[in-house]
Tab-separated table of N, CA and C in Angstrom:
chain	number	residue	atom	x	y	z
A	13	MET	N	154.873	126.512	45.442
A	13	MET	CA	154.325	127.211	46.169
A	13	MET	C	152.765	126.670	46.990
A	14	GLU	N	153.030	127.081	48.007
A	14	GLU	CA	151.876	126.856	48.380
A	14	GLU	C	150.738	127.811	48.390
A	15	THR	N	149.586	127.896	48.620
A	15	THR	CA	148.131	128.593	48.305
A	15	THR	C	148.682	129.415	49.816
A	16	LEU	N	147.884	130.594	50.017
A	16	LEU	CA	147.788	131.121	51.075
A	16	LEU	C	146.322	130.731	51.559
A	17	ILE	N	145.967	130.692	52.895
A	17	ILE	CA	144.718	130.599	53.436
A	17	ILE	C	144.261	132.062	53.881
A	18	SER	N	142.983	131.780	54.557
A	18	SER	CA	142.709	132.894	55.457
A	18	SER	C	143.568	133.202	56.737
A	19	HIS	N	143.446	134.121	57.568
A	19	HIS	CA	144.267	133.866	58.656
A	19	HIS	C	144.338	132.734	59.479
A	20	PRO	N	145.408	132.098	60.270
A	20	PRO	CA	145.634	131.124	60.755
A	20	PRO	C	144.222	131.074	61.842
A	21	VAL	N	144.092	132.006	62.290
A	21	VAL	CA	143.182	132.185	63.488
A	21	VAL	C	141.792	131.936	63.185
A	22	GLU	N	141.267	132.603	61.941
A	22	GLU	CA	140.117	132.071	61.437
A	22	GLU	C	139.921	130.920	61.317
A	23	GLU	N	141.149	130.256	60.527
A	23	GLU	CA	140.997	129.155	59.689
A	23	GLU	C	140.584	128.164	61.052
A	24	MET	N	141.067	127.984	62.022
A	24	MET	CA	141.277	127.232	63.192
A	24	MET	C	139.826	127.357	64.091
A	25	GLU	N	139.426	128.485	64.261
A	25	GLU	CA	138.383	129.035	64.641
A	25	GLU	C	136.731	128.091	64.032
A	26	ARG	N	137.161	127.966	62.559
A	26	ARG	CA	136.084	127.679	61.626
A	26	ARG	C	136.068	126.293	61.502
A	27	ILE	N	137.564	125.679	61.851
A	27	ILE	CA	137.264	124.112	61.565
A	27	ILE	C	137.058	123.446	63.042
A	28	ALA	N	137.647	124.172	64.362
A	28	ALA	CA	137.336	123.665	65.765
A	28	ALA	C	135.887	123.663	66.224
A	29	GLY	N	135.236	125.086	65.774
A	29	GLY	CA	134.149	125.185	65.892
A	29	GLY	C	133.026	124.601	65.543
A	30	SER	N	133.417	123.682	64.582
A	30	SER	CA	132.931	122.508	63.851
A	30	SER	C	132.251	121.475	64.466
A	31	TRP	N	133.242	120.816	65.679
A	31	TRP	CA	133.188	119.662	66.296
A	31	TRP	C	132.446	119.736	67.343
A	32	ASN	N	131.781	118.855	67.574
A	32	ASN	CA	130.932	118.379	68.542
A	32	ASN	C	131.170	118.971	70.109
A	33	GLN	N	130.043	119.722	70.733
A	33	GLN	CA	130.468	120.452	71.922
A	33	GLN	C	131.760	121.292	72.195
A	34	VAL	N	132.431	121.598	71.460
A	34	VAL	CA	133.694	122.501	71.068
A	34	VAL	C	132.918	124.065	70.821
A	35	THR	N	133.177	124.547	71.954
A	35	THR	CA	133.038	126.372	71.876
A	35	THR	C	133.866	127.225	71.475
A	36	VAL	N	134.409	128.467	70.814
A	36	VAL	CA	135.093	129.229	70.955
A	36	VAL	C	134.989	130.569	71.883
A	37	GLU	N	136.023	130.797	72.276
A	37	GLU	CA	135.782	132.260	72.954
A	37	GLU	C	137.042	132.846	72.988
A	38	PRO	N	137.276	134.025	72.886
A	38	PRO	CA	138.047	134.915	73.238
A	38	PRO	C	139.344	134.317	74.253
A	39	HIS	N	140.663	134.307	73.854
A	39	HIS	CA	141.656	134.083	74.657
A	39	HIS	C	141.917	135.332	75.028
A	40	ARG	N	142.087	135.026	76.793
A	40	ARG	CA	142.679	136.388	77.984
A	40	ARG	C	144.125	136.845	77.383
A	41	PHE	N	145.226	136.089	76.358
A	41	PHE	CA	146.340	136.911	76.164
A	41	PHE	C	145.988	137.362	74.432
A	42	GLY	N	144.705	137.562	74.299
A	42	GLY	CA	144.444	137.282	72.383
A	42	GLY	C	144.483	136.096	71.815
A	43	GLY	N	143.542	136.157	70.788
A	43	GLY	CA	143.514	135.148	69.899
A	43	GLY	C	142.131	134.707	70.290
A	44	LYS	N	141.980	133.005	69.837
A	44	LYS	CA	140.821	132.613	70.092
A	44	LYS	C	141.061	131.145	71.185
A	45	GLU	N	140.220	130.778	71.908
A	45	GLU	CA	140.361	129.848	72.607
A	45	GLU	C	139.306	128.701	72.535
A	46	PHE	N	139.927	127.594	72.491
A	46	PHE	CA	138.812	126.595	72.352
A	46	PHE	C	138.646	125.536	73.375
A	47	LYS	N	137.470	125.442	73.774
A	47	LYS	CA	136.559	124.314	74.763
A	47	LYS	C	136.023	123.379	74.330
A	48	PHE	N	136.304	121.832	74.828
A	48	PHE	CA	135.351	121.010	75.038
A	48	PHE	C	134.096	120.917	75.844
A	49	TYR	N	133.472	121.007	76.305
A	49	TYR	CA	132.303	121.244	77.611
A	49	TYR	C	133.407	122.291	77.968
A	50	GLU	N	133.742	122.097	79.082
A	50	GLU	CA	134.621	123.556	79.855
A	50	GLU	C	136.069	123.366	79.779
A	51	ALA	N	136.426	122.448	79.371
A	51	ALA	CA	138.241	121.752	79.086
A	51	ALA	C	138.843	122.799	77.956
A	52	GLU	N	139.633	123.457	78.208
A	52	GLU	CA	140.376	123.998	77.091
A	52	GLU	C	141.157	122.697	76.282
A	53	ILE	N	141.124	122.644	74.967
A	53	ILE	CA	141.762	121.714	74.082
A	53	ILE	C	142.897	122.678	73.603
A	54	GLY	N	143.103	123.810	73.737
A	54	GLY	CA	143.959	124.617	72.870
A	54	GLY	C	143.604	126.274	72.705
A	55	HIS	N	144.189	126.985	72.052
A	55	HIS	CA	144.182	127.968	71.978
A	55	HIS	C	145.234	128.737	70.639
A	56	ILE	N	144.818	129.653	70.301
A	56	ILE	CA	145.428	130.297	68.803
A	56	ILE	C	145.877	131.918	68.892
A	57	HIS	N	147.006	132.310	69.316
A	57	HIS	CA	147.070	133.783	69.546
A	57	HIS	C	147.014	134.332	68.143
A	58	PHE	N	146.913	135.252	68.058
A	58	PHE	CA	146.911	136.395	66.585
A	58	PHE	C	147.899	136.265	66.072
A	59	ASN	N	149.307	136.150	66.716
A	59	ASN	CA	150.342	135.975	65.812
A	59	ASN	C	150.693	134.520	64.894
A	60	GLY	N	149.707	133.315	65.393
A	60	GLY	CA	149.372	132.378	64.534
A	60	GLY	C	150.065	131.064	65.796
A	61	MET	N	150.365	131.174	66.407
A	61	MET	CA	150.924	130.311	67.502
A	61	MET	C	149.880	129.807	68.272
A	62	LEU	N	150.188	128.511	68.124
A	62	LEU	CA	148.713	127.461	68.767
A	62	LEU	C	148.998	126.846	69.712
A	63	ASP	N	148.577	126.574	71.050
A	63	ASP	CA	148.808	126.013	72.100
A	63	ASP	C	148.050	125.176	72.384
A	64	ILE	N	148.386	123.863	72.677
A	64	ILE	CA	147.658	122.772	73.228
A	64	ILE	C	148.092	122.064	74.504
A	65	PRO	N	147.353	121.703	75.446
A	65	PRO	CA	147.516	120.854	76.305
A	65	PRO	C	147.378	119.301	76.181
A	66	PHE	N	148.624	118.840	76.898
A	66	PHE	CA	148.315	117.296	76.324
A	66	PHE	C	149.404	117.065	77.908
A	67	SER	N	149.004	115.754	78.373
A	67	SER	CA	149.641	114.834	78.983
A	67	SER	C	151.181	115.035	78.850
A	68	ARG	N	152.362	115.187	79.925
A	68	ARG	CA	153.439	115.352	79.529
A	68	ARG	C	154.100	114.045	78.836
A	69	ALA	N	153.764	112.643	79.052
A	69	ALA	CA	154.056	111.534	77.931
A	69	ALA	C	153.804	111.917	76.730
A	70	ILE	N	152.540	112.284	76.322
A	70	ILE	CA	152.021	112.754	75.288
A	70	ILE	C	152.722	113.775	74.427
A	71	ARG	N	152.974	114.717	75.325
A	71	ARG	CA	154.061	116.091	74.558
A	71	ARG	C	155.453	115.289	74.789
A	72	ASP	N	155.715	114.689	75.340
A	72	ASP	CA	157.038	114.084	75.070
A	72	ASP	C	157.288	113.308	73.508
A	73	VAL	N	156.218	112.683	73.383
A	73	VAL	CA	156.416	111.733	71.813
A	73	VAL	C	156.324	112.433	71.007
A	74	LEU	N	155.710	113.914	70.719
A	74	LEU	CA	155.063	115.062	69.821
A	74	LEU	C	156.743	115.704	69.504
A	75	LEU	N	157.265	115.964	70.759
A	75	LEU	CA	158.195	116.890	70.514
A	75	LEU	C	159.161	115.623	70.407
A	76	ARG	N	159.492	114.241	70.722
A	76	ARG	CA	160.429	113.504	70.071
A	76	ARG	C	160.331	113.499	67.850
A	77	MET	N	159.354	113.216	67.829
A	77	MET	CA	158.740	112.963	66.479
A	77	MET	C	159.488	114.397	66.070
A	78	GLY	N	159.203	115.464	66.327
A	78	GLY	CA	159.650	116.980	65.859
A	78	GLY	C	158.638	116.947	64.914
A	79	LEU	N	157.077	117.198	65.780
A	79	LEU	CA	156.040	117.701	65.529
A	79	LEU	C	155.519	119.060	66.081
A	80	VAL	N	156.179	119.388	67.160
A	80	VAL	CA	155.810	120.371	67.903
A	80	VAL	C	157.127	121.117	68.295
A	81	LYS	N	156.633	122.238	68.978
A	81	LYS	CA	158.047	122.529	70.231
A	81	LYS	C	157.218	122.780	71.498
A	82	GLN	N	158.582	122.586	72.426
A	82	GLN	CA	158.176	122.830	74.128
A	82	GLN	C	156.958	124.035	74.133
A	83	HIS	N	156.265	124.503	74.844
A	83	HIS	CA	155.443	125.609	74.977
A	83	HIS	C	156.249	126.696	75.429
A	84	HIS	N	155.998	127.890	74.903
A	84	HIS	CA	157.087	129.241	74.816
A	84	HIS	C	157.114	129.635	75.910
A	85	TYR	N	156.187	129.597	77.244
A	85	TYR	CA	156.116	129.736	78.309
A	85	TYR	C	156.213	128.932	79.199
A	86	LEU	N	155.510	127.832	79.357
A	86	LEU	CA	155.455	126.401	80.256
A	86	LEU	C	155.960	125.432	79.900
A	87	PRO	N	157.218	125.633	79.329
A	87	PRO	CA	158.204	124.363	78.816
A	87	PRO	C	158.229	123.457	80.028
A	88	GLU	N	158.061	122.904	80.915
A	88	GLU	CA	158.064	122.079	81.637
A	88	GLU	C	156.681	121.497	81.876
A	89	THR	N	155.567	121.758	81.331
A	89	THR	CA	154.434	121.478	81.348
A	89	THR	C	153.720	120.448	80.135
A	90	GLY	N	152.895	119.893	80.156
A	90	GLY	CA	152.056	119.212	79.176
A	90	GLY	C	151.901	120.140	77.901
A	91	TRP	N	152.198	121.102	77.840
A	91	TRP	CA	151.295	122.372	76.917
A	91	TRP	C	152.654	121.803	75.795
A	92	ILE	N	152.352	122.565	74.793
A	92	ILE	CA	152.988	122.244	73.401
A	92	ILE	C	152.685	123.512	72.495
A	93	SER	N	153.521	123.905	71.733
A	93	SER	CA	153.400	125.281	70.570
A	93	SER	C	153.658	124.547	69.376
A	94	PHE	N	152.974	125.310	68.528
A	94	PHE	CA	152.820	124.931	67.132
A	94	PHE	C	152.644	126.188	66.487
A	95	PRO	N	153.768	126.867	65.560
A	95	PRO	CA	153.576	128.238	65.012
A	95	PRO	C	153.006	127.720	63.774
A	96	MET	N	151.910	128.442	63.787
A	96	MET	CA	150.904	128.328	62.187
A	96	MET	C	151.492	129.296	61.302
A	97	LYS	N	151.940	128.741	60.277
A	97	LYS	CA	151.893	129.450	59.075
A	97	LYS	C	150.692	129.628	58.580
A	98	ASN	N	150.690	130.620	57.127
A	98	ASN	CA	149.571	130.925	56.579
A	98	ASN	C	149.259	130.386	55.528
A	99	ASN	N	149.528	128.823	55.426
A	99	ASN	CA	149.179	127.941	54.154
A	99	ASN	C	148.435	126.659	54.531
A	100	PRO	N	148.011	126.026	53.613
A	100	PRO	CA	147.165	124.563	53.783
A	100	PRO	C	147.837	123.605	54.661
A	101	SER	N	149.388	123.215	54.210
A	101	SER	CA	149.867	122.227	54.924
A	101	SER	C	150.248	122.583	56.639
A	102	SER	N	150.364	123.686	56.794
A	102	SER	CA	150.445	124.229	58.324
A	102	SER	C	149.165	123.880	59.088
A	103	LEU	N	147.951	124.094	58.217
A	103	LEU	CA	146.727	124.616	58.904
A	103	LEU	C	146.256	123.123	59.130
A	104	SER	N	146.796	122.129	58.255
A	104	SER	CA	146.191	120.794	58.273
A	104	SER	C	147.115	120.199	59.604
A	105	ARG	N	148.159	120.212	59.593
A	105	ARG	CA	149.169	120.070	60.840
A	105	ARG	C	148.342	120.384	62.447
A	106	GLY	N	148.093	122.007	62.582
A	106	GLY	CA	147.719	122.410	63.366
A	106	GLY	C	146.245	122.095	63.930
A	107	ALA	N	145.743	121.505	62.783
A	107	ALA	CA	144.241	120.723	63.124
A	107	ALA	C	144.328	119.652	63.842
A	108	LYS	N	145.222	118.802	63.075
A	108	LYS	CA	145.442	117.323	63.860
A	108	LYS	C	145.729	117.315	65.216
A	109	LEU	N	146.628	118.214	65.169
A	109	LEU	CA	146.854	118.607	66.795
A	109	LEU	C	146.083	118.442	67.798
A	110	LEU	N	145.439	119.646	67.113
A	110	LEU	CA	144.039	119.745	67.978
A	110	LEU	C	143.325	119.514	68.186
A	111	ARG	N	142.845	118.507	66.982
A	111	ARG	CA	141.684	117.209	67.171
A	111	ARG	C	142.424	116.476	67.637
A	112	LEU	N	143.787	116.197	68.102
A	112	LEU	CA	144.395	114.707	69.058
A	112	LEU	C	144.085	115.559	70.444
A	113	SER	N	144.369	116.716	70.764
A	113	SER	CA	143.925	117.490	72.449
A	113	SER	C	142.214	116.836	72.348
A	114	TYR	N	141.136	116.906	71.193
A	114	TYR	CA	140.141	117.084	71.599
A	114	TYR	C	139.650	115.630	71.703
A	115	LEU	N	140.231	114.514	71.201
A	115	LEU	CA	140.340	113.234	71.248
A	115	LEU	C	140.956	112.823	72.922
A	116	PHE	N	141.697	113.459	73.414
A	116	PHE	CA	142.389	113.119	74.684
A	116	PHE	C	141.341	113.896	75.900
A	117	ARG	N	140.747	114.808	75.184
A	117	ARG	CA	139.894	115.368	76.390
A	117	ARG	C	138.526	114.428	76.075
A	118	ALA	N	138.373	113.932	75.167
A	118	ALA	CA	137.074	113.266	75.343
A	118	ALA	C	137.171	112.050	76.145
A	119	LYS	N	138.135	111.397	75.637
A	119	LYS	CA	138.277	110.001	76.292
A	119	LYS	C	138.495	109.989	77.738
A	120	ARG	N	139.011	111.273	78.514
A	120	ARG	CA	138.657	111.533	79.531
A	120	ARG	C	137.481	111.878	80.208
A	121	LYS	N	136.509	112.477	79.331
A	121	LYS	CA	135.308	112.615	79.836
A	121	LYS	C	134.233	111.404	79.385
A	122	GLY	N	134.861	110.405	78.683
A	122	GLY	CA	133.893	109.123	78.739
A	122	GLY	C	132.762	109.339	77.668
A	123	ASP	N	133.139	110.219	76.767
A	123	ASP	CA	132.668	110.521	75.750
A	123	ASP	C	132.159	109.265	74.740
A	124	LYS	N	131.207	108.449	74.522
A	124	LYS	CA	130.669	107.544	73.893
A	124	LYS	C	130.552	107.802	72.243
A	125	SER	N	129.999	109.266	72.182
A	125	SER	CA	129.824	109.698	70.862
A	125	SER	C	130.696	109.515	69.878
A	126	LEU	N	132.068	109.261	70.295
A	126	LEU	CA	132.906	109.279	69.043
A	126	LEU	C	133.521	108.089	69.117
A	127	ASN	N	134.327	107.512	68.084
A	127	ASN	CA	134.990	106.384	67.469
A	127	ASN	C	136.197	106.967	67.476
A	128	ILE	N	136.908	106.708	69.079
A	128	ILE	CA	137.984	107.109	69.315
A	128	ILE	C	139.505	106.850	68.461
A	129	ASN	N	139.064	105.482	68.628
A	129	ASN	CA	140.211	104.593	68.273
A	129	ASN	C	140.594	104.859	66.761
A	130	ALA	N	139.243	105.035	66.003
A	130	ALA	CA	139.172	104.954	64.320
A	130	ALA	C	139.727	106.405	64.383
A	131	GLU	N	139.480	107.135	64.897
A	131	GLU	CA	139.644	108.598	64.394
A	131	GLU	C	141.215	108.536	64.842
A	132	LEU	N	142.021	108.208	65.861
A	132	LEU	CA	143.186	108.502	66.001
A	132	LEU	C	144.183	107.384	65.224
A	133	ASN	N	143.560	106.213	64.357
A	133	ASN	CA	144.010	105.828	63.474
A	133	ASN	C	144.332	106.711	62.216
A	134	GLU	N	143.100	107.188	61.848
A	134	GLU	CA	142.925	108.417	61.137
A	134	GLU	C	144.081	109.640	61.327
A	135	LEU	N	144.335	110.098	62.169
A	135	LEU	CA	145.339	111.177	62.627
A	135	LEU	C	146.291	110.554	62.172
A	136	ASN	N	146.730	109.020	62.338
A	136	ASN	CA	147.830	108.585	61.998
A	136	ASN	C	149.498	109.155	62.527
A	137	PHE	N	149.191	109.487	63.953
A	137	PHE	CA	150.211	109.928	64.778
A	137	PHE	C	151.244	108.648	65.413
A	138	GLY	N	150.721	107.436	64.949
A	138	GLY	CA	151.542	106.442	65.156
A	138	GLY	C	151.090	105.399	66.223
A	139	THR	N	151.528	104.191	66.626
A	139	THR	CA	151.441	103.591	67.846
A	139	THR	C	151.318	104.034	68.991
A	140	GLU	N	152.595	104.670	69.563
A	140	GLU	CA	152.736	105.133	70.507
A	140	GLU	C	151.823	106.339	71.045
A	141	ILE	N	151.495	106.879	70.480
A	141	ILE	CA	150.616	107.809	70.537
A	141	ILE	C	149.287	107.617	70.881
A	142	ASN	N	148.883	106.596	70.072
A	142	ASN	CA	147.516	105.750	70.265
A	142	ASN	C	147.910	105.211	71.360
A	143	ALA	N	148.668	104.856	71.953
A	143	ALA	CA	148.625	103.509	73.197
A	143	ALA	C	148.642	104.734	74.460
A	144	LEU	N	149.338	105.749	74.242
A	144	LEU	CA	149.125	106.681	75.568
A	144	LEU	C	147.577	107.531	75.449
A	145	LEU	N	147.189	107.362	74.481
A	145	LEU	CA	145.688	108.215	74.514
A	145	LEU	C	144.680	106.797	74.887
A	146	SER	N	145.205	105.966	74.670
A	146	SER	CA	144.142	104.515	75.403
A	146	SER	C	144.051	104.313	76.926
A	147	THR	N	145.647	104.812	77.360
A	147	THR	CA	145.987	105.012	78.627
A	147	THR	C	145.544	105.702	79.648
A	148	SER	N	145.143	106.858	79.014
A	148	SER	CA	145.095	108.340	79.320
A	148	SER	C	143.486	108.263	80.471
């Protein structure tokens, strides 16, 4: 049996809030929104639903891998949904997905402070995701 953690909203706020240039703000539909500079990298609702924007190509691969669900309101976009549970493995998976969005935005922004390729390899989403992020 997995150990319970504090609420997923609090845990994601703690994790993402520690990342360089990320701000945490209230989300307009409840929960917390995470922004890298001014670009949203995702948000988590108080019910634990983590929503993250990606390109459609990245979303499609994540869906095919069974790691995420189509966004609960915007299924035809690049947004994904990940239902967070109150346990360490769910928190780890959610944090990895949010970090992937962070790297996606950092790459688009031209941020040179991160070793994006090394982080991608560490996140271990696979070569298809790595290649898609490299071309974004």
